[in-house]
Short mmCIF file of C-alpha atoms in Angstrom, two decimals:
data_model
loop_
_atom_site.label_atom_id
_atom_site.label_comp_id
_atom_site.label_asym_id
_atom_site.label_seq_id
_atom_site.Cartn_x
_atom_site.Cartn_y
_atom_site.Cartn_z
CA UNK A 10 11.80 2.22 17.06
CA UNK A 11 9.66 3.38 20.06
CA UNK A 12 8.12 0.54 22.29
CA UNK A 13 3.99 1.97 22.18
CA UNK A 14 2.99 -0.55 24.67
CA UNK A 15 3.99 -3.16 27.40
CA UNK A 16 2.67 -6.15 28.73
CA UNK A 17 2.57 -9.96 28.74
CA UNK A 18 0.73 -12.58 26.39
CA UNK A 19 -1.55 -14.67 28.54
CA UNK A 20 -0.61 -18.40 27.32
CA UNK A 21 -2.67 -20.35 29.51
CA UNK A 22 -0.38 -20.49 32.57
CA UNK A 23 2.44 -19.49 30.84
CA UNK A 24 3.01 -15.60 30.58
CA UNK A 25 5.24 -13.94 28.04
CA UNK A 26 6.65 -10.62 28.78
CA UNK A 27 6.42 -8.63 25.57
CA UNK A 28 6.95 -4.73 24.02
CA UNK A 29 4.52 -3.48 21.27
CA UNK A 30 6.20 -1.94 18.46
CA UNK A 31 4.30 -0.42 15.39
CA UNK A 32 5.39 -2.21 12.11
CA UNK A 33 4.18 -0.66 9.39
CA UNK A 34 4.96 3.10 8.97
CA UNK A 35 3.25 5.94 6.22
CA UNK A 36 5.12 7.81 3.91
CA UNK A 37 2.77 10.01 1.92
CA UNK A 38 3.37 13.67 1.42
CA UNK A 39 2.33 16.31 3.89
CA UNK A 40 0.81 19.15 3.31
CA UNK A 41 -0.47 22.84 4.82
CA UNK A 42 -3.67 24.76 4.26
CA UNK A 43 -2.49 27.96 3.09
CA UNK A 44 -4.34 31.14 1.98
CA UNK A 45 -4.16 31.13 -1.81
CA UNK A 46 -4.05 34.47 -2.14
CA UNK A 47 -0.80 35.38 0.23
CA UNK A 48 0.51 31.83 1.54
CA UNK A 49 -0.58 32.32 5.20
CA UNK A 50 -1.28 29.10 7.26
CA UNK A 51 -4.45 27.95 8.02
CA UNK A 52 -5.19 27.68 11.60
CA UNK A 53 -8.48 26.11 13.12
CA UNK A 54 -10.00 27.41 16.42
CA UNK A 55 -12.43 25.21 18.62
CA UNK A 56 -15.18 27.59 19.23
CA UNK A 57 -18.23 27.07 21.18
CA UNK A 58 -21.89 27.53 19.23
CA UNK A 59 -23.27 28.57 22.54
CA UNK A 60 -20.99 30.66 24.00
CA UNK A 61 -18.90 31.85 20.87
CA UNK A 62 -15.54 31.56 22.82
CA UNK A 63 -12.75 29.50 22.23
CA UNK A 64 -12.61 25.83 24.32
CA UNK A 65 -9.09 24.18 25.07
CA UNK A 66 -8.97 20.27 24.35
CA UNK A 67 -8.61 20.10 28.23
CA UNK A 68 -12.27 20.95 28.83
CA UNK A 69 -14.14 19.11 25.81
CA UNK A 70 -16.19 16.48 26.33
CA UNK A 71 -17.47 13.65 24.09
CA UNK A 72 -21.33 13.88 23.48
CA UNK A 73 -23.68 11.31 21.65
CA UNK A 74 -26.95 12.40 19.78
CA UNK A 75 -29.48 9.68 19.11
CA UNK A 76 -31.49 9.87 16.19
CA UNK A 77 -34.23 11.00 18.26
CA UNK A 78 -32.76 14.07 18.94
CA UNK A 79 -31.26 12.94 22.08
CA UNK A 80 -28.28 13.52 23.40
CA UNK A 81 -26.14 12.69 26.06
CA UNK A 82 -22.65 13.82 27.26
CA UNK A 83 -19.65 11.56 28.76
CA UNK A 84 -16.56 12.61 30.44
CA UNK A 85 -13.82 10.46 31.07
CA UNK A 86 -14.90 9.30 34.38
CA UNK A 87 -17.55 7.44 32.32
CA UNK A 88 -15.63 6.10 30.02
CA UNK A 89 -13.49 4.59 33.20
CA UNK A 90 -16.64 2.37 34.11
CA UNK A 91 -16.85 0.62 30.60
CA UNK A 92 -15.91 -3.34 31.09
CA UNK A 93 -12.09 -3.58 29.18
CA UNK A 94 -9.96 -6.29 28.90
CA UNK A 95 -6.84 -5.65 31.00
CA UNK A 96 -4.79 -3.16 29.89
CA UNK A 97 -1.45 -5.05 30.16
CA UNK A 98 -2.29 -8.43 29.10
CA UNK A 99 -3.22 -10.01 25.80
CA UNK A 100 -4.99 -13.23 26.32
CA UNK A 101 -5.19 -16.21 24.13
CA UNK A 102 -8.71 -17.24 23.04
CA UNK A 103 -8.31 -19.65 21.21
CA UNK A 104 -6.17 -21.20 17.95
CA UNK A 105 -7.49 -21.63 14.35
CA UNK A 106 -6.75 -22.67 11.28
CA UNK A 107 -4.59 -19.57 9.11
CA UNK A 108 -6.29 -19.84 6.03
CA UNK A 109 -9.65 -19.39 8.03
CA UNK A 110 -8.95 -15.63 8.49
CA UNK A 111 -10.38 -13.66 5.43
CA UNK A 112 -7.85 -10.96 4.77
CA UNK A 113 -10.50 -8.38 4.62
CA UNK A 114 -10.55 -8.43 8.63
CA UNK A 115 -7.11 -7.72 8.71
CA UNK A 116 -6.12 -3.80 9.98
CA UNK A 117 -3.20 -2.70 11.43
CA UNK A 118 0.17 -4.94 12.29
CA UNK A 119 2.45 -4.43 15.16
CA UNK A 120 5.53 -6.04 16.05
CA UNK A 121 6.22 -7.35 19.85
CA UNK A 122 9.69 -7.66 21.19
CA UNK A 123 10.28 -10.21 24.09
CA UNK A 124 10.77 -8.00 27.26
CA UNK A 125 12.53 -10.39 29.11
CA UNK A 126 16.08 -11.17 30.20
CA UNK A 127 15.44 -14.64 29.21
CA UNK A 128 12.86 -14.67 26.36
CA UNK A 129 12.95 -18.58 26.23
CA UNK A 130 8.46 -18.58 26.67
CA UNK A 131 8.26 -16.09 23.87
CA UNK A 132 10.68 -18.76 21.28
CA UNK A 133 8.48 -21.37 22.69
CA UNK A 134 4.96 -19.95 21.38
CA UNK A 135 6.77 -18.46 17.92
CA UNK A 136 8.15 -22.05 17.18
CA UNK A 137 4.98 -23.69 17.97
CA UNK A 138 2.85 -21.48 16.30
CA UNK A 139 5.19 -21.80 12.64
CA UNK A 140 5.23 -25.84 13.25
CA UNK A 141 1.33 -25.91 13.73
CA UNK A 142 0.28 -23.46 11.65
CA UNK A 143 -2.08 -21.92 13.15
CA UNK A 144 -2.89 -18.22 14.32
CA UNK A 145 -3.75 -17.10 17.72
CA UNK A 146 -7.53 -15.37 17.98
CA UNK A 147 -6.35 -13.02 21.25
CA UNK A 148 -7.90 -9.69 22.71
CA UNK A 149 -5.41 -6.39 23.01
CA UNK A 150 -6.34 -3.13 24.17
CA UNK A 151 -5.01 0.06 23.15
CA UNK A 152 -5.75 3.76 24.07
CA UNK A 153 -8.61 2.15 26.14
CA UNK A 154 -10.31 0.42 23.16
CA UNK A 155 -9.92 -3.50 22.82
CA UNK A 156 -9.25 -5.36 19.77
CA UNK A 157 -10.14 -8.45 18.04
CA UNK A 158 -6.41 -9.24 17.10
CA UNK A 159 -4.35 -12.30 15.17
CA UNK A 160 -1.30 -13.38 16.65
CA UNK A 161 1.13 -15.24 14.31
CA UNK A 162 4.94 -15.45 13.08
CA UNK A 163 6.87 -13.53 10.85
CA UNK A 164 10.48 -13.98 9.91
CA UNK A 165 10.89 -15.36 13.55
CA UNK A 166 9.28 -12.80 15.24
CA UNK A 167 5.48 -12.62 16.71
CA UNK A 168 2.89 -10.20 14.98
CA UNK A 169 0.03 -8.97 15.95
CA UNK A 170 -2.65 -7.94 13.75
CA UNK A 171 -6.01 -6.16 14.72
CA UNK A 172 -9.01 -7.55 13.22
CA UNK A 173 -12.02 -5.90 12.44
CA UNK A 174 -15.08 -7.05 13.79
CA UNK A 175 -17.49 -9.12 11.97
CA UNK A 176 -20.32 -6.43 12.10
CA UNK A 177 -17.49 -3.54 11.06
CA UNK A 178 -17.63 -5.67 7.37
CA UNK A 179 -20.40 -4.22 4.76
CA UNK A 180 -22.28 -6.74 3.28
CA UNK A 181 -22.11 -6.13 -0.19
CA UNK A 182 -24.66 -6.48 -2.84
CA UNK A 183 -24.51 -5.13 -6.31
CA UNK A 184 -27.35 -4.78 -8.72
CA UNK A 185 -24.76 -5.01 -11.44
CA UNK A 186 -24.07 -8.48 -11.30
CA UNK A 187 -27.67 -9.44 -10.97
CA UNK A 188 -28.23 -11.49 -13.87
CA UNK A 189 -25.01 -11.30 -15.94
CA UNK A 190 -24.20 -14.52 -17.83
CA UNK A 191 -21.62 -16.99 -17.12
CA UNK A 192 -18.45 -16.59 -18.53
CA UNK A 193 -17.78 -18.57 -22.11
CA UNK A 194 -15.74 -21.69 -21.54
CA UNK A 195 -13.24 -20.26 -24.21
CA UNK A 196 -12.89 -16.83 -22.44
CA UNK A 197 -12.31 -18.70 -18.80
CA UNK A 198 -9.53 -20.88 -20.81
CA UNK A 199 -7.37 -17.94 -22.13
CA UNK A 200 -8.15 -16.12 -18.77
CA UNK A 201 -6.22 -18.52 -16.92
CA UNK A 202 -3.49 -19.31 -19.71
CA UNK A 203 -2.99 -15.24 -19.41
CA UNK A 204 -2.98 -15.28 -15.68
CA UNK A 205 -0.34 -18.64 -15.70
CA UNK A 206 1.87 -16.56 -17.88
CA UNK A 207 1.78 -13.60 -15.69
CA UNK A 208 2.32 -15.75 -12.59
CA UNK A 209 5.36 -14.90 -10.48
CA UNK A 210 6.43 -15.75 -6.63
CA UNK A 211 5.26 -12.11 -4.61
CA UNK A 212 7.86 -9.78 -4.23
CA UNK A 213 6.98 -6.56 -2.89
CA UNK A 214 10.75 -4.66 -3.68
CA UNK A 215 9.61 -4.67 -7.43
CA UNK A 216 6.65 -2.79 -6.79
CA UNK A 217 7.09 1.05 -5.84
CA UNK A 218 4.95 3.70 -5.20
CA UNK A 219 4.80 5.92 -8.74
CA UNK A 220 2.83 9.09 -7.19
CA UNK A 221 4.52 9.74 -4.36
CA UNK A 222 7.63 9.71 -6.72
CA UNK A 223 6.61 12.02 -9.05
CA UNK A 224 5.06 14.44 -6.81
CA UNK A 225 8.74 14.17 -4.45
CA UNK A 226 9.86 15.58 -8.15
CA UNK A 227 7.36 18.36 -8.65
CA UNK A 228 8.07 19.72 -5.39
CA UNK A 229 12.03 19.30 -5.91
CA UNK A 230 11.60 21.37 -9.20
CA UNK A 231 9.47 23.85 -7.31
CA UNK A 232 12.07 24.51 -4.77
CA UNK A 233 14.95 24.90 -7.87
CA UNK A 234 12.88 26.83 -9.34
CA UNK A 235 12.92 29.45 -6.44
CA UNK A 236 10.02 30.23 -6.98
CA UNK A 237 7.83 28.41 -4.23
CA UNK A 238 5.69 27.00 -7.62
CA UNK A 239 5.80 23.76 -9.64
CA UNK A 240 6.84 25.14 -13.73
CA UNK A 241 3.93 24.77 -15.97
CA UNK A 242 3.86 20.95 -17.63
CA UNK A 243 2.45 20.72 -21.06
CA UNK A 244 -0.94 19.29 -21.43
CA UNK A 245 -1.84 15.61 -22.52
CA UNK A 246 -4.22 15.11 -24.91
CA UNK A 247 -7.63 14.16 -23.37
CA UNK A 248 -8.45 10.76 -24.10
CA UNK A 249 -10.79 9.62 -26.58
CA UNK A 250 -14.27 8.51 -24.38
CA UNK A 251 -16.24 7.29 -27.38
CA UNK A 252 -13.76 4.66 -28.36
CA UNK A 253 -14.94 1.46 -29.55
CA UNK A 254 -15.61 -1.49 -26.76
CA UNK A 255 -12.96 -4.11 -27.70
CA UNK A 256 -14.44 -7.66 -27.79
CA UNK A 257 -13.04 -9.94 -24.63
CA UNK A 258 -11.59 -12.65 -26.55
CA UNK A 259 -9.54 -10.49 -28.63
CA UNK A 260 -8.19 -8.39 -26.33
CA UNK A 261 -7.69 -11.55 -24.05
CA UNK A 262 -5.68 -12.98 -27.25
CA UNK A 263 -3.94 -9.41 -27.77
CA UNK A 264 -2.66 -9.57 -23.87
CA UNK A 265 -1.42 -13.33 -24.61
CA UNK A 266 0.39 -12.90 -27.36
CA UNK A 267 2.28 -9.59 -25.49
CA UNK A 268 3.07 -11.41 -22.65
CA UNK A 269 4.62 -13.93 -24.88
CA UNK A 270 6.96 -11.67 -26.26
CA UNK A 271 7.93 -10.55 -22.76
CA UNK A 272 8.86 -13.97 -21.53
CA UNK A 273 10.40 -14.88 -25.12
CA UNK A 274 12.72 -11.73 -24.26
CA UNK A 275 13.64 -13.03 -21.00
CA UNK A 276 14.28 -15.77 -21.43
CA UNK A 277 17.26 -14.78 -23.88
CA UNK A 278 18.29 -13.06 -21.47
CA UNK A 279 17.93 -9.73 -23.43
CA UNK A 280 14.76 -7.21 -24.11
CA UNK A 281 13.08 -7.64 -27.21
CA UNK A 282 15.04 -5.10 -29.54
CA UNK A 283 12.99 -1.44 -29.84
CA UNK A 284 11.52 -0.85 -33.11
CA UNK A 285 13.76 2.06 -35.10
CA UNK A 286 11.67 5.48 -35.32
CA UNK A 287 11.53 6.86 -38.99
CA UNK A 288 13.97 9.19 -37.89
CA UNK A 289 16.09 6.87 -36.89
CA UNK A 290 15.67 5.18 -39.99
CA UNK A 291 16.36 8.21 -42.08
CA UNK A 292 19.49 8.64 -40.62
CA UNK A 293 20.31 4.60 -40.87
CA UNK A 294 19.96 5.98 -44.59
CA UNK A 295 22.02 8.38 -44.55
CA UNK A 296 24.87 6.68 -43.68
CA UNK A 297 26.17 4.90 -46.59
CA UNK A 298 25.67 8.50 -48.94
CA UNK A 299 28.20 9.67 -45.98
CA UNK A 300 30.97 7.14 -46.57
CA UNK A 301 30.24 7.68 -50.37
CA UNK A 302 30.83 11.26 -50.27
CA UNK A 303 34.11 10.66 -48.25
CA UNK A 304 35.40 8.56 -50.75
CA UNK A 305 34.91 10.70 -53.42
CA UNK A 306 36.95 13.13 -51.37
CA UNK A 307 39.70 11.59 -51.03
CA UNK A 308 40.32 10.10 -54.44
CA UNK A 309 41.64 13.33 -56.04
CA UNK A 310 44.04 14.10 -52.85
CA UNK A 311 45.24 10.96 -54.03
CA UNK A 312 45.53 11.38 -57.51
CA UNK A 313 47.17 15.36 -57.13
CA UNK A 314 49.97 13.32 -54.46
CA UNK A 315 50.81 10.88 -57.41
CA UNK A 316 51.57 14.12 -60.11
CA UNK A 317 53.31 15.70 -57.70
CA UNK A 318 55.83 12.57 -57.43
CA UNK A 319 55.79 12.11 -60.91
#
């Protein structure tokens, strides 16, 4: 990994050198915009609506229209004035309580790496922060924007997390839920028996990410085929839209008694056995007519041996 930033925590006197790393990485797919028709790439040109002629990123500016109509243009020398937290320094604000953070604020996650011959200030704040258990409110700045961000521990090693700010959050309110009735005692009972028998410690190596998968395999199979194209898959059958609304408790009951059977299975430390398809049980059948036949066989071969040694 690349270091994407360097500085020091600010821990009331006590200043720990640190390197920003990012910790969480994408994986998706990409793709190119390409002409339909022949392939070609699809290449965007920043053109001016005044002038008609094309403007290199080196002479754009950023411009802000009002909704008056006004507007107003800043270069970078403007941007220069705006009051920032320093630029190599991430100071403590204060420490709260973990479980006071709603996850929703939560946005992107780096990783910082004591820079220090003798990291013994940055152990100091990790330990103390996993005893207490508490997370550090500090601000960071990065590419010249500062950050609400949440400094805590993982696996040993400080995080820090950007937070969104409280007015970034929609409030939400949906006319949907206006009104609808409380939940029926028995319904709220099997909901949680269902959601203790589907309750498991968190571990995210069982969980993996299906459509990038299959679309990895689409484009191996269109670079087999030679081709440049993914082969033609057959067609599902479009799924029925006018199908009955299945009543909660029995579909509650259905889930319950299937993940049952599941934990029945595993515990014997086996799958539950697959039920045999007809054609499997035509062929269970057909067996014993097999060994029936074969007999038949050989009892004259048997017989002709015995006249011949007669």
């Amino acid at each position: 990994m690349r270091s994407i930033w360097k500085g020091s925590i600010a821990f009331g006197l006590v200043n720990v050198p640190v390197k920003v790393y990012t910790a969480t990485e994408d994986h998706d797919i990409r793709f190119h915009q390409v002409h339909a028709k022949d392939g070609g790439r699809i290449k965007y040109d920043r053109v001016c609506t005044v002038c008609g002629k094309s403007v290199q990123y080196a002479d754009i500016d950023k411009a802000y229209e009002s909704p008056d109509g006004d507007k107003v243009i800043l270069t970078d020398e403007d941007f220069a004035k705006l009051p920032a937290a320093e630029k190599h320094e991430i100071p403590v604000l204060q420490f709260v309580p973990s479980e006071q953070i709603d996850p929703i604020l939560y946005e992107k996650s780096y990783y910082l790496e004591p820079d220090s011959s003798t990291p013994k200030a940055y152990v100091l704040l990790a330990t103390t922060l996993e005893r207490i258990d508490r997370t550090a409110l500090v601000h960071f700045t990065l590419r010249q924007k500062t950050r609400l961000a949440a400094l805590r521990v993982h696996e040993g090693v400080l995080v820090l997390q950007t937070l969104l700010w409280p007015d970034e959050v929609r409030e939400v309110e949906f006319e949907s839920l206006d009104g609808v009735a409380e939940p029926k005692p028995q319904e709220i009972k099997m909901a949680e028996t269902l959601v203790e028998t589907m309750s498991d410690d968190f571990d995210p190596d069982q969980f993996t990410d299906e459509y990038q998968i299959e679309l990895k395999r689409l484009l191996d199979e269109a670079i087999a085929s030679g081709t440049g194209k993914v082969p033609e898959q057959p067609e599902s059958a479009p799924a029925d839209m006018d199908a009955e609304v299945v009543d909660l408790v029995a579909a509650l009951q259905r889930s319950l008694e299937a993940s049952g059977r599941r934990s029945t299975a595993e515990d014997n430390g086996k799958a539950a056995p697959a039920k045999k398809t007809p054609a499997q049980k035509a062929a269970a059948k057909k067996t014993p007519a097999k060994k029936a036949a074969k007999k038949t066989a050989d009892k004259p071969a048997k017989k002709t041996a015995a006249r011949k040694g007669a």
